[in-house]
PDB file of C-alpha atoms and ligand atoms in Angstrom:
ATOM      1  CA  ILE A   1       0.000   0.000   0.000  1.00 63.00           C
ATOM      2  CA  LYS A   2       1.310   3.405  -0.957  1.00 62.00           C
ATOM      3  CA  ALA A   3       0.249   6.635   0.784  1.00 66.00           C
ATOM      4  CA  ASN A   4       0.706  10.084  -0.697  1.00 68.00           C
ATOM      5  CA  PHE A   5       0.366  13.106   1.577  1.00 69.00           C
ATOM      6  CA  SER A   6      -0.220  16.594   0.225  1.00 70.00           C
ATOM      7  CA  VAL A   7      -0.372  19.650   2.419  1.00 70.00           C
ATOM      8  CA  VAL A   8      -3.156  22.027   1.446  1.00 70.00           C
ATOM      9  CA  GLN A   9      -2.466  25.713   1.972  1.00 71.00           C
ATOM     10  CA  ASP A  10      -4.458  28.836   1.222  1.00 69.00           C
ATOM     11  CA  GLU A  11      -3.071  31.792  -0.747  1.00 68.00           C
ATOM     12  CA  PHE A  12      -1.366  33.154   2.420  1.00 69.00           C
ATOM     13  CA  GLU A  13       0.382  29.815   2.838  1.00 69.00           C
ATOM     14  CA  HIS A  14      -1.646  29.028   5.927  1.00 74.00           C
ATOM     15  CA  PHE A  15      -1.954  25.398   6.639  1.00 73.00           C
ATOM     16  CA  ASN A  16      -5.435  24.374   5.622  1.00 73.00           C
ATOM     17  CA  GLY A  17      -5.455  20.646   5.731  1.00 76.00           C
ATOM     18  CA  LEU A  18      -3.909  17.434   4.595  1.00 73.00           C
ATOM     19  CA  ILE A  19      -4.941  15.210   1.734  1.00 73.00           C
ATOM     20  CA  THR A  20      -4.010  11.606   1.959  1.00 72.00           C
ATOM     21  CA  VAL A  21      -4.194   9.297  -1.030  1.00 69.00           C
ATOM     22  CA  ILE A  22      -3.798   5.711  -0.167  1.00 68.00           C
ATOM     23  CA  SER A  23      -3.590   3.354  -3.098  1.00 66.00           C
ATOM     24  CA  ASP A  24      -3.114  -0.334  -3.280  1.00 69.00           C
ATOM     25  CA  VAL A  25      -0.072  -0.808  -5.432  1.00 72.00           C
ATOM     26  CA  THR A  26       0.631  -4.346  -4.439  1.00 81.00           C
ATOM     27  CA  GLU A  27      -1.697  -5.773  -7.088  1.00 81.00           C
ATOM     28  CA  GLN A  28      -0.224  -3.459  -9.696  1.00 84.00           C
ATOM     29  CA  GLU A  29       3.295  -4.423  -8.716  1.00 87.00           C
ATOM     30  CA  LYS A  30       2.413  -8.082  -8.811  1.00 86.00           C
ATOM     31  CA  VAL A  31       1.118  -7.760 -12.365  1.00 87.00           C
ATOM     32  CA  GLU A  32       4.244  -5.847 -13.355  1.00 89.00           C
ATOM     33  CA  GLN A  33       6.462  -8.460 -11.726  1.00 88.00           C
ATOM     34  CA  GLU A  34       4.629 -11.255 -13.529  1.00 85.00           C
ATOM     35  CA  ARG A  35       4.975  -9.412 -16.821  1.00 87.00           C
ATOM     36  CA  ARG A  36       8.725  -9.022 -16.339  1.00 90.00           C
ATOM     37  CA  GLU A  37       9.076 -12.673 -15.438  1.00 88.00           C
ATOM     38  CA  PHE A  38       7.083 -13.678 -18.499  1.00 88.00           C
ATOM     39  CA  VAL A  39       9.230 -11.628 -20.876  1.00 90.00           C
ATOM     40  CA  SER A  40      12.356 -13.057 -19.309  1.00 91.00           C
ATOM     41  CA  ASN A  41      10.991 -16.594 -19.647  1.00 89.00           C
ATOM     42  CA  VAL A  42      10.056 -16.089 -23.282  1.00 90.00           C
ATOM     43  CA  SER A  43      13.487 -14.680 -24.097  1.00 92.00           C
ATOM     44  CA  HIS A  44      15.176 -17.557 -22.392  1.00 89.00           C
ATOM     45  CA  GLU A  45      12.995 -20.153 -24.097  1.00 88.00           C
ATOM     46  CA  LEU A  46      13.752 -18.650 -27.499  1.00 91.00           C
ATOM     47  CA  ARG A  47      17.434 -18.193 -26.853  1.00 92.00           C
ATOM     48  CA  THR A  48      18.009 -21.842 -26.056  1.00 88.00           C
ATOM     49  CA  PRO A  49      16.991 -23.242 -29.466  1.00 90.00           C
ATOM     50  CA  LEU A  50      18.640 -20.307 -31.225  1.00 94.00           C
ATOM     51  CA  THR A  51      22.023 -20.814 -29.603  1.00 93.00           C
ATOM     52  CA  THR A  52      21.823 -24.539 -30.270  1.00 93.00           C
ATOM     53  CA  MET A  53      21.055 -23.855 -33.923  1.00 94.00           C
ATOM     54  CA  ARG A  54      23.879 -21.349 -34.165  1.00 95.00           C
ATOM     55  CA  SER A  55      26.503 -23.779 -32.964  1.00 94.00           C
ATOM     56  CA  TYR A  56      25.307 -26.573 -35.243  1.00 95.00           C
ATOM     57  CA  LEU A  57      25.157 -24.216 -38.225  1.00 95.00           C
ATOM     58  CA  GLU A  58      28.634 -22.953 -37.400  1.00 95.00           C
ATOM     59  CA  ALA A  59      29.963 -26.496 -37.350  1.00 95.00           C
ATOM     60  CA  LEU A  60      28.290 -27.203 -40.677  1.00 95.00           C
ATOM     61  CA  THR A  61      29.712 -24.056 -42.250  1.00 95.00           C
ATOM     62  CA  GLU A  62      33.148 -24.858 -40.962  1.00 95.00           C
ATOM     63  CA  GLY A  63      33.222 -28.110 -42.869  1.00 93.00           C
ATOM     64  CA  ALA A  64      30.859 -30.581 -41.254  1.00 92.00           C
ATOM     65  CA  TRP A  65      28.580 -30.256 -44.298  1.00 94.00           C
ATOM     66  CA  LYS A  66      31.110 -32.342 -46.241  1.00 95.00           C
ATOM     67  CA  ASP A  67      30.921 -35.188 -43.792  1.00 94.00           C
ATOM     68  CA  GLU A  68      28.082 -37.417 -44.850  1.00 94.00           C
ATOM     69  CA  SER A  69      27.979 -39.168 -41.532  1.00 93.00           C
ATOM     70  CA  ILE A  70      27.464 -36.028 -39.440  1.00 92.00           C
ATOM     71  CA  ALA A  71      25.796 -33.487 -41.704  1.00 95.00           C
ATOM     72  CA  PRO A  72      22.317 -35.059 -41.830  1.00 95.00           C
ATOM     73  CA  GLN A  73      22.331 -35.419 -38.062  1.00 94.00           C
ATOM     74  CA  PHE A  74      23.303 -31.769 -37.554  1.00 94.00           C
ATOM     75  CA  LEU A  75      20.647 -30.641 -39.978  1.00 95.00           C
ATOM     76  CA  GLU A  76      18.095 -32.698 -38.119  1.00 94.00           C
ATOM     77  CA  VAL A  77      18.990 -30.939 -34.889  1.00 93.00           C
ATOM     78  CA  THR A  78      18.488 -27.512 -36.426  1.00 95.00           C
ATOM     79  CA  GLN A  79      15.225 -28.692 -37.922  1.00 95.00           C
ATOM     80  CA  ASN A  80      13.984 -29.936 -34.555  1.00 92.00           C
ATOM     81  CA  GLU A  81      14.955 -26.694 -32.885  1.00 92.00           C
ATOM     82  CA  THR A  82      13.098 -24.743 -35.574  1.00 94.00           C
ATOM     83  CA  GLU A  83      10.031 -26.889 -34.956  1.00 93.00           C
ATOM     84  CA  ARG A  84      10.301 -26.205 -31.249  1.00 91.00           C
ATOM     85  CA  MET A  85      10.427 -22.457 -31.847  1.00 93.00           C
ATOM     86  CA  ILE A  86       7.404 -22.607 -34.121  1.00 94.00           C
ATOM     87  CA  ARG A  87       5.475 -24.538 -31.464  1.00 91.00           C
ATOM     88  CA  LEU A  88       6.533 -22.055 -28.839  1.00 92.00           C
ATOM     89  CA  VAL A  89       5.592 -19.006 -30.872  1.00 93.00           C
ATOM     90  CA  ASN A  90       2.234 -20.558 -31.790  1.00 92.00           C
ATOM     91  CA  ASP A  91       1.515 -21.263 -28.128  1.00 91.00           C
ATOM     92  CA  LEU A  92       2.534 -17.725 -27.200  1.00 92.00           C
ATOM     93  CA  LEU A  93       0.298 -16.239 -29.881  1.00 90.00           C
ATOM     94  CA  GLN A  94      -2.604 -18.255 -28.622  1.00 88.00           C
ATOM     95  CA  LEU A  95      -2.034 -17.127 -25.045  1.00 88.00           C
ATOM     96  CA  SER A  96      -1.701 -13.539 -26.150  1.00 86.00           C
ATOM     97  CA  LYS A  97      -5.000 -13.725 -28.056  1.00 85.00           C
ATOM     98  CA  MET A  98      -6.707 -15.045 -24.965  1.00 83.00           C
ATOM     99  CA  ASP A  99      -5.129 -12.349 -22.811  1.00 78.00           C
ATOM    100  CA  HIS A 100      -6.610  -9.723 -25.070  1.00 74.00           C
ATOM    101  CA  LYS A 101     -10.030 -11.184 -24.516  1.00 66.00           C
ATOM    102  CA  GLU A 102     -10.093 -12.071 -28.170  1.00 58.00           C
ATOM    103  CA  LYS A 103     -11.342 -15.296 -26.824  1.00 64.00           C
ATOM    104  CA  ALA A 104     -12.954 -16.175 -30.121  1.00 73.00           C
ATOM    105  CA  MET A 105     -14.771 -19.187 -28.781  1.00 84.00           C
ATOM    106  CA  TYR A 106     -17.107 -20.816 -31.228  1.00 89.00           C
ATOM    107  CA  LYS A 107     -19.345 -22.667 -28.858  1.00 92.00           C
ATOM    108  CA  GLU A 108     -21.964 -25.083 -30.008  1.00 94.00           C
ATOM    109  CA  ARG A 109     -24.191 -27.635 -28.323  1.00 95.00           C
ATOM    110  CA  VAL A 110     -22.236 -30.870 -28.407  1.00 96.00           C
ATOM    111  CA  ASN A 111     -22.989 -34.392 -27.227  1.00 97.00           C
ATOM    112  CA  ILE A 112     -19.715 -34.999 -25.433  1.00 97.00           C
ATOM    113  CA  VAL A 113     -20.046 -38.795 -25.378  1.00 97.00           C
ATOM    114  CA  PRO A 114     -19.281 -39.427 -29.084  1.00 97.00           C
ATOM    115  CA  PHE A 115     -17.096 -36.323 -29.076  1.00 97.00           C
ATOM    116  CA  PHE A 116     -14.692 -37.684 -26.426  1.00 97.00           C
ATOM    117  CA  HIS A 117     -14.741 -41.185 -27.938  1.00 96.00           C
ATOM    118  CA  HIS A 118     -13.663 -39.660 -31.211  1.00 95.00           C
ATOM    119  CA  ILE A 119     -10.732 -37.809 -29.624  1.00 94.00           C
ATOM    120  CA  ILE A 120      -9.527 -40.961 -27.867  1.00 93.00           C
ATOM    121  CA  ASP A 121      -9.940 -43.038 -31.054  1.00 90.00           C
ATOM    122  CA  ARG A 122      -7.659 -40.624 -32.825  1.00 87.00           C
ATOM    123  CA  PHE A 123      -5.014 -41.060 -30.152  1.00 83.00           C
ATOM    124  CA  GLU A 124      -5.194 -44.808 -30.255  1.00 81.00           C
ATOM    125  CA  MET A 125      -4.869 -44.771 -34.026  1.00 78.00           C
ATOM    126  CA  ASN A 126      -1.886 -42.452 -34.104  1.00 73.00           C
ATOM    127  CA  LYS A 127       0.374 -42.853 -31.224  1.00 63.00           C
ATOM    128  CA  LEU A 128      -0.291 -45.704 -28.933  1.00 56.00           C
ATOM    129  CA  GLU A 129       1.212 -49.050 -29.076  1.00 63.00           C
ATOM    130  CA  THR A 130       2.103 -49.795 -25.521  1.00 65.00           C
ATOM    131  CA  ILE A 131      -0.267 -47.481 -23.681  1.00 73.00           C
ATOM    132  CA  GLY A 132      -3.925 -48.314 -23.483  1.00 82.00           C
ATOM    133  CA  ILE A 133      -6.687 -45.840 -22.693  1.00 91.00           C
ATOM    134  CA  ASP A 134      -9.538 -47.188 -20.562  1.00 95.00           C
ATOM    135  CA  ARG A 135     -12.787 -45.392 -21.143  1.00 96.00           C
ATOM    136  CA  LYS A 136     -15.268 -44.849 -18.370  1.00 98.00           C
ATOM    137  CA  ILE A 137     -17.774 -42.809 -20.276  1.00 97.00           C
ATOM    138  CA  PRO A 138     -21.543 -43.005 -19.732  1.00 97.00           C
ATOM    139  CA  ARG A 139     -23.707 -44.271 -22.582  1.00 95.00           C
ATOM    140  CA  GLU A 140     -26.389 -41.611 -22.290  1.00 95.00           C
ATOM    141  CA  SER A 141     -26.051 -38.415 -24.297  1.00 96.00           C
ATOM    142  CA  ILE A 142     -24.642 -35.439 -22.410  1.00 96.00           C
ATOM    143  CA  PHE A 143     -24.939 -32.037 -24.045  1.00 96.00           C
ATOM    144  CA  ILE A 144     -22.538 -29.208 -23.323  1.00 96.00           C
ATOM    145  CA  TRP A 145     -21.944 -25.809 -24.892  1.00 95.00           C
ATOM    146  CA  LEU A 146     -18.349 -25.898 -25.997  1.00 95.00           C
ATOM    147  CA  ASP A 147     -15.821 -24.918 -28.597  1.00 95.00           C
ATOM    148  CA  LYS A 148     -14.922 -28.263 -30.170  1.00 95.00           C
ATOM    149  CA  ASP A 149     -11.451 -27.277 -31.399  1.00 93.00           C
ATOM    150  CA  LYS A 150     -10.481 -25.724 -28.092  1.00 94.00           C
ATOM    151  CA  ILE A 151     -11.729 -28.580 -25.906  1.00 97.00           C
ATOM    152  CA  THR A 152     -10.037 -31.042 -28.278  1.00 96.00           C
ATOM    153  CA  GLN A 153      -6.833 -29.121 -27.675  1.00 95.00           C
ATOM    154  CA  VAL A 154      -7.266 -29.410 -23.887  1.00 97.00           C
ATOM    155  CA  VAL A 155      -7.913 -33.156 -24.011  1.00 97.00           C
ATOM    156  CA  ASP A 156      -5.061 -33.693 -26.502  1.00 94.00           C
ATOM    157  CA  ASN A 157      -2.709 -31.856 -24.241  1.00 95.00           C
ATOM    158  CA  ILE A 158      -3.683 -33.749 -21.092  1.00 97.00           C
ATOM    159  CA  ILE A 159      -3.550 -37.148 -22.811  1.00 94.00           C
ATOM    160  CA  SER A 160      -0.195 -36.297 -24.444  1.00 92.00           C
ATOM    161  CA  ASN A 161       1.179 -35.398 -21.032  1.00 94.00           C
ATOM    162  CA  ALA A 162      -0.187 -38.612 -19.540  1.00 93.00           C
ATOM    163  CA  ILE A 163       1.653 -40.510 -22.261  1.00 90.00           C
ATOM    164  CA  LYS A 164       4.825 -38.419 -22.053  1.00 89.00           C
ATOM    165  CA  TYR A 165       5.178 -38.749 -18.324  1.00 89.00           C
ATOM    166  CA  SER A 166       4.231 -42.436 -18.097  1.00 86.00           C
ATOM    167  CA  PRO A 167       6.352 -45.519 -18.272  1.00 82.00           C
ATOM    168  CA  GLU A 168       5.875 -47.876 -21.187  1.00 79.00           C
ATOM    169  CA  GLY A 169       2.937 -50.132 -20.653  1.00 75.00           C
ATOM    170  CA  GLY A 170       1.268 -47.758 -18.198  1.00 84.00           C
ATOM    171  CA  ASN A 171      -2.471 -47.433 -18.310  1.00 90.00           C
ATOM    172  CA  ILE A 172      -4.464 -44.266 -18.829  1.00 94.00           C
ATOM    173  CA  THR A 173      -8.050 -43.894 -17.680  1.00 96.00           C
ATOM    174  CA  PHE A 174     -10.397 -41.381 -19.210  1.00 97.00           C
ATOM    175  CA  GLN A 175     -13.462 -40.906 -17.075  1.00 98.00           C
ATOM    176  CA  VAL A 176     -16.564 -38.765 -17.487  1.00 98.00           C
ATOM    177  CA  ILE A 177     -18.913 -38.300 -14.548  1.00 98.00           C
ATOM    178  CA  LYS A 178     -22.157 -36.401 -14.843  1.00 96.00           C
ATOM    179  CA  GLU A 179     -22.825 -34.374 -11.721  1.00 95.00           C
ATOM    180  CA  LYS A 180     -25.784 -32.175 -10.902  1.00 92.00           C
ATOM    181  CA  GLN A 181     -24.794 -29.077 -12.793  1.00 94.00           C
ATOM    182  CA  ARG A 182     -21.612 -30.041 -14.512  1.00 96.00           C
ATOM    183  CA  VAL A 183     -19.629 -32.897 -15.935  1.00 98.00           C
ATOM    184  CA  ARG A 184     -16.301 -33.833 -14.452  1.00 98.00           C
ATOM    185  CA  ILE A 185     -13.700 -35.272 -16.737  1.00 98.00           C
ATOM    186  CA  SER A 186     -10.601 -36.948 -15.369  1.00 98.00           C
ATOM    187  CA  ILE A 187      -7.560 -38.368 -17.066  1.00 98.00           C
ATOM    188  CA  SER A 188      -5.369 -40.563 -14.876  1.00 97.00           C
ATOM    189  CA  ASP A 189      -1.996 -42.052 -15.584  1.00 95.00           C
ATOM    190  CA  GLN A 190       0.407 -44.368 -13.799  1.00 93.00           C
ATOM    191  CA  GLY A 191       3.416 -42.182 -14.418  1.00 92.00           C
ATOM    192  CA  LEU A 192       5.998 -40.574 -12.245  1.00 90.00           C
ATOM    193  CA  GLY A 193       3.589 -38.253 -10.452  1.00 93.00           C
ATOM    194  CA  ILE A 194       4.062 -34.708  -9.180  1.00 93.00           C
ATOM    195  CA  GLU A 195       5.007 -33.499  -5.696  1.00 93.00           C
ATOM    196  CA  ARG A 196       2.150 -31.985  -3.742  1.00 92.00           C
ATOM    197  CA  GLU A 197       3.709 -28.493  -3.514  1.00 92.00           C
ATOM    198  CA  LYS A 198       4.096 -28.374  -7.267  1.00 93.00           C
ATOM    199  CA  LEU A 199       0.607 -29.478  -8.208  1.00 94.00           C
ATOM    200  CA  ASP A 200      -0.918 -26.016  -8.619  1.00 91.00           C
ATOM    201  CA  LYS A 201       2.107 -24.597 -10.374  1.00 95.00           C
ATOM    202  CA  ILE A 202       1.848 -26.897 -13.384  1.00 96.00           C
ATOM    203  CA  PHE A 203      -0.898 -24.614 -14.724  1.00 96.00           C
ATOM    204  CA  ASP A 204       1.474 -21.616 -14.669  1.00 94.00           C
ATOM    205  CA  ARG A 205       3.097 -20.451 -17.863  1.00 92.00           C
ATOM    206  CA  PHE A 206       6.482 -22.101 -18.442  1.00 91.00           C
ATOM    207  CA  TYR A 207       6.390 -24.069 -15.221  1.00 92.00           C
ATOM    208  CA  ARG A 208       7.866 -27.526 -15.628  1.00 90.00           C
ATOM    209  CA  VAL A 209       8.732 -29.935 -12.872  1.00 89.00           C
ATOM    210  CA  ASP A 210      11.699 -31.191 -14.839  1.00 85.00           C
ATOM    211  CA  LYS A 211      12.813 -28.727 -17.498  1.00 80.00           C
ATOM    212  CA  ALA A 212      15.277 -31.005 -19.218  1.00 79.00           C
ATOM    213  CA  ARG A 213      12.840 -33.870 -19.415  1.00 78.00           C
ATOM    214  CA  SER A 214      10.020 -31.699 -20.735  1.00 79.00           C
ATOM    215  CA  ARG A 215      12.302 -30.178 -23.351  1.00 76.00           C
ATOM    216  CA  GLU A 216      13.533 -33.572 -24.446  1.00 78.00           C
ATOM    217  CA  LEU A 217       9.938 -34.669 -24.901  1.00 81.00           C
ATOM    218  CA  GLY A 218       9.184 -31.613 -26.998  1.00 78.00           C
ATOM    219  CA  GLY A 219       7.252 -29.647 -24.387  1.00 83.00           C
ATOM    220  CA  THR A 220       6.929 -25.873 -24.268  1.00 88.00           C
ATOM    221  CA  GLY A 221       5.655 -25.599 -20.692  1.00 92.00           C
ATOM    222  CA  LEU A 222       2.612 -23.733 -21.988  1.00 94.00           C
ATOM    223  CA  GLY A 223       0.194 -26.573 -22.671  1.00 95.00           C
ATOM    224  CA  LEU A 224      -1.533 -26.620 -19.302  1.00 96.00           C
ATOM    225  CA  ALA A 225      -1.538 -22.813 -19.051  1.00 95.00           C
ATOM    226  CA  ILE A 226      -3.416 -22.701 -22.356  1.00 95.00           C
ATOM    227  CA  SER A 227      -5.726 -25.494 -21.187  1.00 96.00           C
ATOM    228  CA  LYS A 228      -6.550 -23.495 -18.081  1.00 96.00           C
ATOM    229  CA  GLU A 229      -7.418 -20.397 -20.116  1.00 93.00           C
ATOM    230  CA  ILE A 230      -9.694 -22.479 -22.332  1.00 94.00           C
ATOM    231  CA  ILE A 231     -11.462 -24.138 -19.409  1.00 96.00           C
ATOM    232  CA  ASP A 232     -11.870 -20.723 -17.702  1.00 94.00           C
ATOM    233  CA  ALA A 233     -13.484 -19.417 -20.881  1.00 92.00           C
ATOM    234  CA  HIS A 234     -15.967 -22.301 -20.590  1.00 94.00           C
ATOM    235  CA  HIS A 235     -16.705 -21.387 -16.949  1.00 94.00           C
ATOM    236  CA  GLY A 236     -15.194 -24.641 -15.744  1.00 96.00           C
ATOM    237  CA  HIS A 237     -12.355 -25.578 -13.410  1.00 97.00           C
ATOM    238  CA  ILE A 238      -9.154 -27.511 -13.941  1.00 98.00           C
ATOM    239  CA  TRP A 239      -6.929 -29.041 -11.290  1.00 97.00           C
ATOM    240  CA  ALA A 240      -4.598 -31.940 -10.582  1.00 97.00           C
ATOM    241  CA  SER A 241      -4.048 -34.581  -7.981  1.00 96.00           C
ATOM    242  CA  SER A 242      -1.108 -36.894  -7.804  1.00 95.00           C
ATOM    243  CA  LYS A 243       0.769 -39.480  -5.836  1.00 91.00           C
ATOM    244  CA  GLU A 244       4.461 -39.334  -6.378  1.00 87.00           C
ATOM    245  CA  GLY A 245       5.716 -42.421  -8.110  1.00 85.00           C
ATOM    246  CA  GLN A 246       2.182 -43.706  -8.667  1.00 90.00           C
ATOM    247  CA  GLY A 247       0.543 -41.397 -11.101  1.00 94.00           C
ATOM    248  CA  THR A 248      -1.304 -38.188 -11.796  1.00 96.00           C
ATOM    249  CA  THR A 249      -4.913 -37.279 -12.466  1.00 97.00           C
ATOM    250  CA  ILE A 250      -5.931 -34.104 -14.224  1.00 98.00           C
ATOM    251  CA  PHE A 251      -9.546 -33.086 -13.682  1.00 98.00           C
ATOM    252  CA  PHE A 252     -11.633 -30.528 -15.457  1.00 98.00           C
ATOM    253  CA  THR A 253     -15.284 -29.600 -15.302  1.00 98.00           C
ATOM    254  CA  LEU A 254     -17.717 -28.121 -17.793  1.00 97.00           C
ATOM    255  CA  PRO A 255     -21.123 -26.735 -16.879  1.00 96.00           C
ATOM    256  CA  LEU A 256     -24.116 -28.685 -18.173  1.00 94.00           C
ATOM    257  CA  THR A 257     -26.470 -27.016 -20.577  1.00 76.00           C
ATOM    258  CA  THR A 258     -29.422 -26.359 -18.329  1.00 63.00           C
ATOM    259  CA  ARG A 259     -31.259 -23.410 -19.754  1.00 55.00           C
ATOM    260  CA  LYS A 260     -31.940 -22.833 -23.379  1.00 54.00           C
ATOM    261  CA  ARG A 261     -30.022 -19.910 -24.735  1.00 51.00           C
ATOM    262  CA  GLY A 262     -31.653 -16.657 -25.723  1.00 47.00           C
ATOM    263  CA  GLY A 263     -33.023 -16.778 -29.249  1.00 41.00           C
ATOM    264  CA  GLU A 264     -33.156 -20.529 -29.290  1.00 41.00           C
ATOM    265  CA  LYS A 265     -36.454 -22.358 -29.470  1.00 35.00           C
TER     266      LYS A 265
HETATM  267  P1  ADP B 301       5.046 -29.387 -21.083  1.00 82.01           P
HETATM  268  O1  ADP B 301       5.086 -28.834 -22.467  1.00 82.01           O
HETATM  269  O2  ADP B 301       6.326 -29.215 -20.346  1.00 82.01           O
HETATM  270  O3  ADP B 301       4.487 -30.772 -21.006  1.00 82.01           O
HETATM  271  P2  ADP B 301       2.601 -28.518 -19.710  1.00 82.01           P
HETATM  272  O4  ADP B 301       2.108 -27.142 -19.442  1.00 82.01           O
HETATM  273  O5  ADP B 301       1.741 -29.402 -20.546  1.00 82.01           O
HETATM  274  O6  ADP B 301       4.048 -28.360 -20.331  1.00 82.01           O
HETATM  275  O7  ADP B 301       2.873 -29.222 -18.315  1.00 82.01           O
HETATM  276  C1  ADP B 301       3.651 -28.553 -17.344  1.00 82.01           C
HETATM  277  C2  ADP B 301       4.453 -29.536 -16.500  1.00 82.01           C
HETATM  278  O8  ADP B 301       3.585 -30.286 -15.664  1.00 82.01           O
HETATM  279  C3  ADP B 301       5.243 -30.575 -17.272  1.00 82.01           C
HETATM  280  O9  ADP B 301       6.495 -30.079 -17.688  1.00 82.01           O
HETATM  281  C4  ADP B 301       5.396 -31.690 -16.244  1.00 82.01           C
HETATM  282  O10 ADP B 301       6.489 -31.401 -15.381  1.00 82.01           O
HETATM  283  C5  ADP B 301       4.128 -31.588 -15.435  1.00 82.01           C
HETATM  284  N1  ADP B 301       3.109 -32.580 -15.842  1.00 82.01           N
HETATM  285  C6  ADP B 301       2.032 -32.353 -16.632  1.00 82.01           C
HETATM  286  N2  ADP B 301       1.297 -33.480 -16.780  1.00 82.01           N
HETATM  287  C7  ADP B 301       1.925 -34.441 -16.084  1.00 82.01           C
HETATM  288  C8  ADP B 301       1.666 -35.839 -15.824  1.00 82.01           C
HETATM  289  N3  ADP B 301       0.598 -36.462 -16.357  1.00 82.01           N
HETATM  290  N4  ADP B 301       2.534 -36.501 -15.012  1.00 82.01           N
HETATM  291  C9  ADP B 301       3.609 -35.886 -14.481  1.00 82.01           C
HETATM  292  N5  ADP B 301       3.909 -34.588 -14.673  1.00 82.01           N
HETATM  293  C10 ADP B 301       3.086 -33.870 -15.465  1.00 82.01           C
END
């Protein structure tokens, strides 16, 4: 809290009173501090792939390009780093759009039962050989107002994490529970888990429990921060629970469509 005192005098410089302005600057300072931290994080995240690329390109220029056994490998590294930067910049752009309230959600009334099955099918087709996804999804139709692309992105991100941070052969459970006014979705894995003190932080921008590991697995540290923004924009909640060494569960909720929207019959 900051207090400004001003002495009020009349034209003969007689003391007339005192004006006190007390303003709460702590919130303002916190925002400023967060902004500075964010800029510093972004710079750091971009510098890492750039410096890696520079040294590999230098080596190539200095003659490695002639060596058929190394050159393709070096080029692959620079390509991977470029991909990482593109992913990072795309994630940043998305966050920035959401910060500017350009939320651009295209919500429609969706039966989430076939919708979620479809997302999981896609995963099983593409990526999984050793990891199975158990589905605990009700048979009845459940309708929710949601942006299909955005919620797909959230589920993709959580399932990808479950796979990334799980041992081979670990099981993943995707559960949907219909509650009174909302549905609760949970995705559980049998991976390495997250310490209790770190559970809330994983939704912060750039927070990663193990930076090196996340980077190796292609992570940007922004996936869950974006997921949180998307779930907020759907008036839901997102949180995590975990037992170290035993696995992690990410939960999110979405409000049920109760009332018909204005203009709809
Ligand atoms: P990243 O791109 O690093 O995966 P996220 O925002 O998706 O970024 O996740 C942030 C961090 O949360 C990860 O780096 C990881 O440390 C942790 N995390 C997320 N999901 C899991 C999980 N299922 N098991 C263990 N740790 C996880």
